[in-house]
Amino acid sequence: MKKLALLLACMTGAADAAVYQGLTLEEALEQFRADGLQLFYSSDLVKPWMRVERDPVATDARAQLAEILAPHGISISDGPDGSLLLVREAQRTPRPAAPGSPHRPAPTPLDVIVVSASHYLFGDEAPMSSAAFSADDLEMLPEIGEDPLRAVSRLPGVGRQDFSSRVHLRGGTDDETLVRFDDLRLYDPFHFKDFYGVFSTIDPGIISDMRVYTGGFPVTFGDRSSGVIDVAPRLPGRDFHGQAVLSLFTTGLSIDGSFNDGAGDWAMAARRSNMSVFFNLAASSFGEPDYHDLFAHVGRRINDQLAISANVLTFVDQIVAFDADQEEEASAEYRDAYYWLRMDLGTPEALGSRLLVAHTALDSERSGTTELPGIATGALQDERDFSIDSIQADGWWRPGARSVLQAGAEWRQMNANYRYTDEAVFELLFLTPGAPTTPSRSRSIHVLPSGHQAGAYVNWRFEPTTTLTTDLGLRWDRESLAEQDGSQTSPRAVLMWHPAGDTRIRMSWGRYFQSQGINELQVSDGEQSFSPAQRATHLVTSIEHDLTTTLRLRAEAYRKDYDRPLPRYENLMNTLVVLPELRPDRILIAPDSARAEGGELSLNYDAGNLSGWLSYSWSRVHDRVDGEDFARLWDQRQYVSGGLGWRNAAWEASIAATWHTGWRTTEVELATLEPFPLVTVGKRDALHLSDFASIDLRIARHFDLESAGELTAFVELNNLMKRHNECCVEYQIEDQEGPVFLDVSSQGSLPLIPSLGFTWKF
Amino acid sequence: MVAALIRTAGRRTRPPEDAYQQVLSAATDAFRAKAAQRRDRTWLVWAAAAGVAALAIALTQQWIPGATGPVPVATVARVIGTVESGTDGGWSPMTEPGGTLATGATLRTLAGGSAALVLEGGASLRLAAATEILLDGPRRLSLHSGTLYLDNGASPGKGHQIATPAGTVRDVGTQFELRVADSVLRLRVREGRVEIDRADQMLSGSAGEQLEIDALGGVTRSGISATDTAWQWAETIGPAPDIDGQPATVLLAWVARETGRQLRYESAAVEARAATVILHGNIHGLAPLAALEVMLATTDLEHALIGDTMEIRARTEQ
C-alpha cells in the first residue's frame, strides 16, 4: 500500500512538472495564465522568437517564471491583487534609440541567439548559448591589476604569458585578436606595449559585458584571424552613480548620470596606476611604470528612433624600465586617443543600424641602451605616430520571426610616421635562419606609409525549423598598404542544431583574413614594407549539453589552417627583455603555412551563490617552413583550469587554479669562440620548460553604507603557492672560471603577487 | 448480380441524332413553362406570409400602446457592494454581472454599492451608492433618487431620455452625471451637451458645466473640470475593455476617455509604436489609471498626466 502511495505521489509530481522547454515564451506564459497565474505582459518584452531554454527547477510558480524569464532580460514585479508584471530587467538608461532593447548597448537582433561556436560571454546579461563565467564571476576572478582581459586566459584554448595581458587564442599570435570597445576597433590596447603589454587599457569600471570568440566568429568582425574580444561599455544610469577604486595597482573613479529627464546621459571614468608607488615601496629596481586612462561619454536620444553619442577614450603611459642586472635601460611614452561619434537608428526588432565615425591617434616614443657583456651593446630611438580616420556602418533587418539579415561596411584612412634608429654590436651570433648574420648593425629608417582599408559584409541568419539555425555570411576586405592586390573574400557558415532541448550542436567553417596593420610594421626589425594578408580557415565543431540545470558540459574540436602567415619576429631565448630588438637571438620567422588544432572540454556549474568551472584542452600549433614543422613558442599542449566562487550578502571568495604544459624553448650550444662566438641552435621550440601551475585567490567583504552606498574591501593573492614557474631562458657568456661556455638558465615567471584594495559604489 | 446483368446486356443502341435533338427541344420548352408558373405561385405565398408577420410584429410592439411586453434594454456589466433588482413587491440582491434587464426593471444600490450597466446601443450607465432607477424602455429610464453617470460615447447619434422628479433630461452624445437628492437636481456635464426639459422651461448644460435646479426652479450654474476628482466614482465602477491581445492604443483610448483627458503622443513614432505593442492580461476590476500604470510597466512606453492631457512617451528608464 505504501509503495502504491509513493508511486501515485511520483506520478502526481510528474504530472505537475509542466514541460516548458522548447515552447515559445508566449506559449509558456499563456500556460501559466491558464493555470491561474494572473500575468501582465506585452510584446515589447516578449518576442515571438523567444523560447524557453530549459525547464525551471523551482516548484513555486513565481520562481519558475523568474527562471524562464531571466535569460531574456525580463524580471517580475508585483502587480495588484497578487498579479505579476513582466518588466524589463535593466536599470540603466538606454543609449540606443530603440525602446525594444534599452538594456543593451549597440543592439543587434543577433543577440537573441548566439549561433557561433567558441563563443563566451562575460557580463551582466545571461548567456544565451554558452558561457564560462557570469558577470559577477568575472568581477570575482583574482586577476592581477583587476584586468578584465586577463580573465580571458581562464578559457580553454587561450594561452598567455604571466607578465602579459595579451592572449594567444587557439595558437594564434597575440596580434590576431580583435579587441573592440563600443564597436570601435582598438589598436594594441595594452599599457606598456613594448614591455610585454602588462595590462590592458580596459578599465573594469567602464565595462558592461565582454564577449569572447575564440574562433568561428561572425562576418561582422573582420581583419583578424583568431578571435574577438568585444567589450560593451557600461551605460549610465538615470540617477547619479559612481564608483571609486583604490588598490595597490590602480586608483580610479567613474561617475555617470543623466540629464534632460533621462533623454541624455553622460559618463566619465579616470584611472591611474599605482605601480610606481608600489615599485618604490618595494624598492624595486625594475623601473617606474605609470599610466593614466580617461573615458568620457555624452549621449542624447533625439527621438525613439535616433540616439547620438560622443565618446573619448585616451591612455597615456610612461615607463622607465631596467632589467634585473641594470644592463638594459629603456624609457618610453605612449599616448593613444580615440574619439568617436556614434549614431543608433531604428529598432533591433525590425530595421535598425548604427554608424560610427572615429578618429584615432596613436603616438609613441621609445629610447634605450643595452650593455650586455659578451652578448650585445647598442642603443635605439623609436618614434611612431599613427592617425586613423574611420567610418563604420552596420544595419539589420528582421523580415520575419525566423530570419535576420545583416549588412555593414567600414572604411579607414590610415597614415603613419615611423622614425627609427638603432646601432647594435653583437658579440655573439646564433646560427639559425632569420637571426642577425653580421656582428654590427646600424639602422636608420624613416617611412611614411599611408593607405586605406575597406570592408563590407552581408549575413543571413535563418531558422528553417525550431531546432535548426543557420548563419551564412560573406565578407569582403581590401587594403592598400601592401604592394600586392589586397582584396579578400571570406565566406563563413555556422549551423546550430538542437537535437534535444538540453543539447546544442554547432558546426562552423569560415575564412579569416588578416592584413598587417598600419601600426604593425616592424621597422625596429628592419621592415619597411607591408606584407600581404594572411588567411586562416577555421573549422570548429562543438557540442553543449546541460547535464542538469546548473551543470553544463561543453566539448569542442577545432582546426585552424593558415595560408601565408604574416612574418613575425621573436626572441629565440628570452622573451621578457627590455629591448628585444638589440638581442642577437632575435629571429625572423616567415612560415609557408601553419596549423593549430585541438580539443577542449569544459564543465560549468552555476547554482547562484556557488559557481565553478573545470576545463581541459589539448592543442597543437606549428609553423611549416620549407616542409618542416616547428612548434610555436606558445604551443600549450595540455591545459587544465578550474575554479570555484562563492558569495553571500557580505562575503565573496574565489579561487582559480591553472596548470599547463611548460612553455616552449630551444636548445642552444656555444659552437665556437673563434674567429667569432657562434651559437648552434637546435630545432626551434622543440623543448619544453617545466610545467606551469598557479593558484590564485580573492576574498572580498562588502559593507553596506546605507545611503552612502557600499564599500568592498578585497585581498588578492596570485601564485598563492609561490611556485617557481619558468617563463623563458636567459643566456650569457660565462668566462669567470674555467673554459668559456654559454650559460643558459631559466627565468622565473611572476612570484607571489599580493594586492588589496577598496571599492566604493555610491 | 445487377452489375453482371448490365455487363451482359451490353451498350444501348444510340437513336438517330436529328430525332434526339427534336425530342430534347420539345421537352425543354415544356419544363421551362411549368417552372415559371411555379415561381409566380411561390412569390405570392411568401408575400402573404411576410405581411402577416409584419402585422403580428406591429401588434406586439409599441406601435400599439398597451401591447408592449418586456424587452431587454440593458446588461449588468459590473457590481460592487449591494445592488438589488426589483421583484414583485420586493427586492432581490444582484451579485453577479452578466444578467439582462428588460423594460420595467427597477434597480437600486445601497450604501457602499455601485453598478455599471451596458444599455442597448452600447452606452455605459453607472449608478453610485444609494441610487434607484427604473428602466422604462430602450433609451428611456427614470432616476428616482441618487446619482447616475451616463457615457453615450459608443452611440452618440441617439440620445437617452432620463425622467427625474425635477424634469426630463436628454443627452446629445455625451458624458454626464445626474443626481437627484433632497428635491434638487444636479447635472454635471463632462463632454458634449445635455438638455433638461422642465414643465415651464428648457435648460441646457455644456461640457465643463454644473447645473443645480432646486425645488422652486432656481438654477445655479458653476464649472467642473473633466478631470475633477468628482468623476472618480464613475471611473472606478466603469467596466474595463478586454485588452488581452489588443494593441496598446485600445487601452490608451479607454483610459483617456474614462479619465476625461486628451490623449497625446510624444511623437508620431511613439503613436505608431503604441499601435503595434500587443498587451496581454486582464484589467477587469482595475480603475483606468491603475490599469494604465500596470500595463505600461510591461512596455517601453510611459505616460505623463499634464493638466487635462495624458501624454504617452517612449520610456527613458525602467
mmCIF file of C-alpha atoms in Angstrom, chain B residues 55-202:
data_model
loop_
_atom_site.group_PDB
_atom_site.id
_atom_site.type_symbol
_atom_site.label_atom_id
_atom_site.label_comp_id
_atom_site.label_asym_id
_atom_site.label_seq_id
_atom_site.Cartn_x
_atom_site.Cartn_y
_atom_site.Cartn_z
ATOM 1 C CA LEU B 55 -48.759 42.739 -38.803
ATOM 2 C CA ALA B 56 -48.042 40.359 -35.940
ATOM 3 C CA ILE B 57 -44.829 42.181 -35.031
ATOM 4 C CA ALA B 58 -46.547 45.520 -35.191
ATOM 5 C CA LEU B 59 -49.294 44.333 -32.941
ATOM 6 C CA THR B 60 -46.874 43.068 -30.357
ATOM 7 C CA GLN B 61 -44.673 46.171 -30.380
ATOM 8 C CA GLN B 62 -45.092 49.713 -29.142
ATOM 9 C CA TRP B 63 -46.929 50.727 -32.298
ATOM 10 C CA ILE B 64 -49.949 49.590 -30.434
ATOM 11 C CA PRO B 65 -49.816 51.006 -26.889
ATOM 12 C CA GLY B 66 -50.665 48.543 -24.227
ATOM 13 C CA ALA B 67 -49.478 45.606 -26.235
ATOM 14 C CA THR B 68 -45.710 46.086 -25.391
ATOM 15 C CA GLY B 69 -44.075 43.210 -23.465
ATOM 16 C CA PRO B 70 -40.723 43.177 -21.608
ATOM 17 C CA VAL B 71 -37.844 43.934 -23.977
ATOM 18 C CA PRO B 72 -34.171 43.537 -22.971
ATOM 19 C CA VAL B 73 -32.703 47.008 -22.597
ATOM 20 C CA ALA B 74 -29.562 46.590 -20.504
ATOM 21 C CA THR B 75 -26.950 44.155 -19.340
ATOM 22 C CA VAL B 76 -25.305 44.263 -15.929
ATOM 23 C CA ALA B 77 -21.578 44.781 -16.535
ATOM 24 C CA ARG B 78 -20.242 45.201 -13.034
ATOM 25 C CA VAL B 79 -21.484 45.138 -9.449
ATOM 26 C CA ILE B 80 -19.723 46.400 -6.343
ATOM 27 C CA GLY B 81 -21.312 46.075 -2.893
ATOM 28 C CA THR B 82 -25.039 45.622 -2.519
ATOM 29 C CA VAL B 83 -27.148 46.080 -5.607
ATOM 30 C CA GLU B 84 -30.740 44.916 -5.762
ATOM 31 C CA SER B 85 -33.246 44.432 -8.519
ATOM 32 C CA GLY B 86 -36.947 44.903 -8.005
ATOM 33 C CA THR B 87 -39.211 41.910 -7.902
ATOM 34 C CA ASP B 88 -42.926 41.667 -7.326
ATOM 35 C CA GLY B 89 -43.326 43.756 -4.218
ATOM 36 C CA GLY B 90 -39.761 43.411 -3.046
ATOM 37 C CA TRP B 91 -36.049 43.487 -3.837
ATOM 38 C CA SER B 92 -33.626 40.697 -4.507
ATOM 39 C CA PRO B 93 -29.849 41.047 -4.349
ATOM 40 C CA MET B 94 -27.850 41.025 -7.550
ATOM 41 C CA THR B 95 -24.325 39.704 -7.061
ATOM 42 C CA GLU B 96 -23.075 38.597 -10.440
ATOM 43 C CA PRO B 97 -22.631 40.668 -13.593
ATOM 44 C CA GLY B 98 -23.957 39.373 -16.870
ATOM 45 C CA GLY B 99 -27.680 39.474 -16.140
ATOM 46 C CA THR B 100 -30.100 41.038 -18.594
ATOM 47 C CA LEU B 101 -32.594 43.701 -17.574
ATOM 48 C CA ALA B 102 -35.798 44.285 -19.504
ATOM 49 C CA THR B 103 -38.134 47.221 -19.730
ATOM 50 C CA GLY B 104 -39.869 47.868 -16.459
ATOM 51 C CA ALA B 105 -36.949 46.606 -14.405
ATOM 52 C CA THR B 106 -36.004 48.550 -11.314
ATOM 53 C CA LEU B 107 -32.579 48.618 -9.780
ATOM 54 C CA ARG B 108 -31.181 50.132 -6.653
ATOM 55 C CA THR B 109 -27.818 50.375 -4.978
ATOM 56 C CA LEU B 110 -27.472 50.562 -1.235
ATOM 57 C CA ALA B 111 -24.845 52.427 0.752
ATOM 58 C CA GLY B 112 -21.393 51.431 -0.470
ATOM 59 C CA GLY B 113 -22.796 49.755 -3.536
ATOM 60 C CA SER B 114 -22.456 50.693 -7.167
ATOM 61 C CA ALA B 115 -23.262 49.164 -10.521
ATOM 62 C CA ALA B 116 -22.444 49.508 -14.167
ATOM 63 C CA LEU B 117 -24.870 48.628 -16.962
ATOM 64 C CA VAL B 118 -24.414 48.477 -20.678
ATOM 65 C CA LEU B 119 -27.531 49.897 -22.262
ATOM 66 C CA GLU B 120 -28.907 48.750 -25.546
ATOM 67 C CA GLY B 121 -26.874 50.563 -28.164
ATOM 68 C CA GLY B 122 -23.690 50.376 -26.108
ATOM 69 C CA ALA B 123 -23.969 53.364 -23.772
ATOM 70 C CA SER B 124 -22.473 52.873 -20.309
ATOM 71 C CA LEU B 125 -24.728 53.652 -17.358
ATOM 72 C CA ARG B 126 -23.233 53.724 -13.880
ATOM 73 C CA LEU B 127 -25.068 54.010 -10.591
ATOM 74 C CA ALA B 128 -23.460 55.429 -7.489
ATOM 75 C CA ALA B 129 -24.390 54.341 -3.993
ATOM 76 C CA ALA B 130 -27.969 54.897 -2.784
ATOM 77 C CA THR B 131 -29.467 55.213 -6.229
ATOM 78 C CA GLU B 132 -32.703 53.865 -7.635
ATOM 79 C CA ILE B 133 -33.715 53.729 -11.281
ATOM 80 C CA LEU B 134 -36.438 52.328 -13.481
ATOM 81 C CA LEU B 135 -35.681 51.154 -16.983
ATOM 82 C CA ASP B 136 -38.659 52.494 -18.865
ATOM 83 C CA GLY B 137 -37.648 51.271 -22.290
ATOM 84 C CA PRO B 138 -34.885 51.434 -24.867
ATOM 85 C CA ARG B 139 -33.015 54.696 -24.254
ATOM 86 C CA ARG B 140 -35.533 55.682 -21.621
ATOM 87 C CA LEU B 141 -35.145 55.426 -17.877
ATOM 88 C CA SER B 142 -36.200 57.143 -14.689
ATOM 89 C CA LEU B 143 -33.936 58.269 -11.919
ATOM 90 C CA HIS B 144 -35.932 58.199 -8.722
ATOM 91 C CA SER B 145 -33.100 59.116 -6.393
ATOM 92 C CA GLY B 146 -29.345 59.057 -6.151
ATOM 93 C CA THR B 147 -26.620 59.594 -8.743
ATOM 94 C CA LEU B 148 -26.035 58.154 -12.171
ATOM 95 C CA TYR B 149 -23.380 58.626 -14.837
ATOM 96 C CA LEU B 150 -24.028 58.066 -18.485
ATOM 97 C CA ASP B 151 -21.394 57.749 -21.163
ATOM 98 C CA ASN B 152 -23.023 57.694 -24.554
ATOM 99 C CA GLY B 153 -19.759 57.772 -26.456
ATOM 100 C CA ALA B 154 -20.471 54.445 -28.109
ATOM 101 C CA SER B 155 -23.591 55.695 -29.988
ATOM 102 C CA PRO B 156 -23.568 59.449 -29.929
ATOM 103 C CA GLY B 157 -26.172 59.726 -32.670
ATOM 104 C CA LYS B 158 -29.075 58.820 -30.454
ATOM 105 C CA GLY B 159 -29.665 60.403 -27.099
ATOM 106 C CA HIS B 160 -31.153 58.993 -23.935
ATOM 107 C CA GLN B 161 -34.102 60.278 -22.048
ATOM 108 C CA ILE B 162 -33.964 60.262 -18.269
ATOM 109 C CA ALA B 163 -37.015 61.205 -16.298
ATOM 110 C CA THR B 164 -36.453 62.719 -12.880
ATOM 111 C CA PRO B 165 -38.836 64.339 -10.397
ATOM 112 C CA ALA B 166 -37.383 67.679 -11.446
ATOM 113 C CA GLY B 167 -37.673 67.251 -15.206
ATOM 114 C CA THR B 168 -36.613 65.129 -18.137
ATOM 115 C CA VAL B 169 -33.026 65.044 -19.182
ATOM 116 C CA ARG B 170 -31.833 64.348 -22.719
ATOM 117 C CA ASP B 171 -28.230 63.932 -23.729
ATOM 118 C CA VAL B 172 -26.682 64.760 -27.043
ATOM 119 C CA GLY B 173 -23.766 62.351 -27.331
ATOM 120 C CA THR B 174 -22.085 62.983 -24.080
ATOM 121 C CA GLN B 175 -20.713 62.001 -20.701
ATOM 122 C CA PHE B 176 -22.601 63.400 -17.777
ATOM 123 C CA GLU B 177 -23.627 62.823 -14.195
ATOM 124 C CA LEU B 178 -27.103 63.339 -12.820
ATOM 125 C CA ARG B 179 -28.056 63.458 -9.174
ATOM 126 C CA VAL B 180 -31.475 63.693 -7.584
ATOM 127 C CA ALA B 181 -31.416 64.338 -3.873
ATOM 128 C CA ASP B 182 -33.441 66.481 -1.473
ATOM 129 C CA SER B 183 -35.615 67.827 -4.292
ATOM 130 C CA VAL B 184 -32.543 69.167 -6.020
ATOM 131 C CA LEU B 185 -31.471 68.051 -9.489
ATOM 132 C CA ARG B 186 -27.777 68.369 -10.195
ATOM 133 C CA LEU B 187 -26.310 67.950 -13.642
ATOM 134 C CA ARG B 188 -22.590 67.757 -14.357
ATOM 135 C CA VAL B 189 -21.554 67.635 -18.000
ATOM 136 C CA ARG B 190 -18.159 66.177 -18.793
ATOM 137 C CA GLU B 191 -18.452 66.076 -22.567
ATOM 138 C CA GLY B 192 -20.988 67.177 -25.134
ATOM 139 C CA ARG B 193 -24.328 68.762 -24.210
ATOM 140 C CA VAL B 194 -27.361 67.837 -22.096
ATOM 141 C CA GLU B 195 -30.849 69.324 -22.151
ATOM 142 C CA ILE B 196 -33.302 69.440 -19.254
ATOM 143 C CA ASP B 197 -36.959 69.766 -20.111
ATOM 144 C CA ARG B 198 -38.944 71.125 -17.194
ATOM 145 C CA ALA B 199 -42.595 71.868 -17.393
ATOM 146 C CA ASP B 200 -42.048 75.534 -17.972
ATOM 147 C CA GLN B 201 -38.522 75.857 -19.218
ATOM 148 C CA MET B 202 -35.781 74.208 -21.291
#
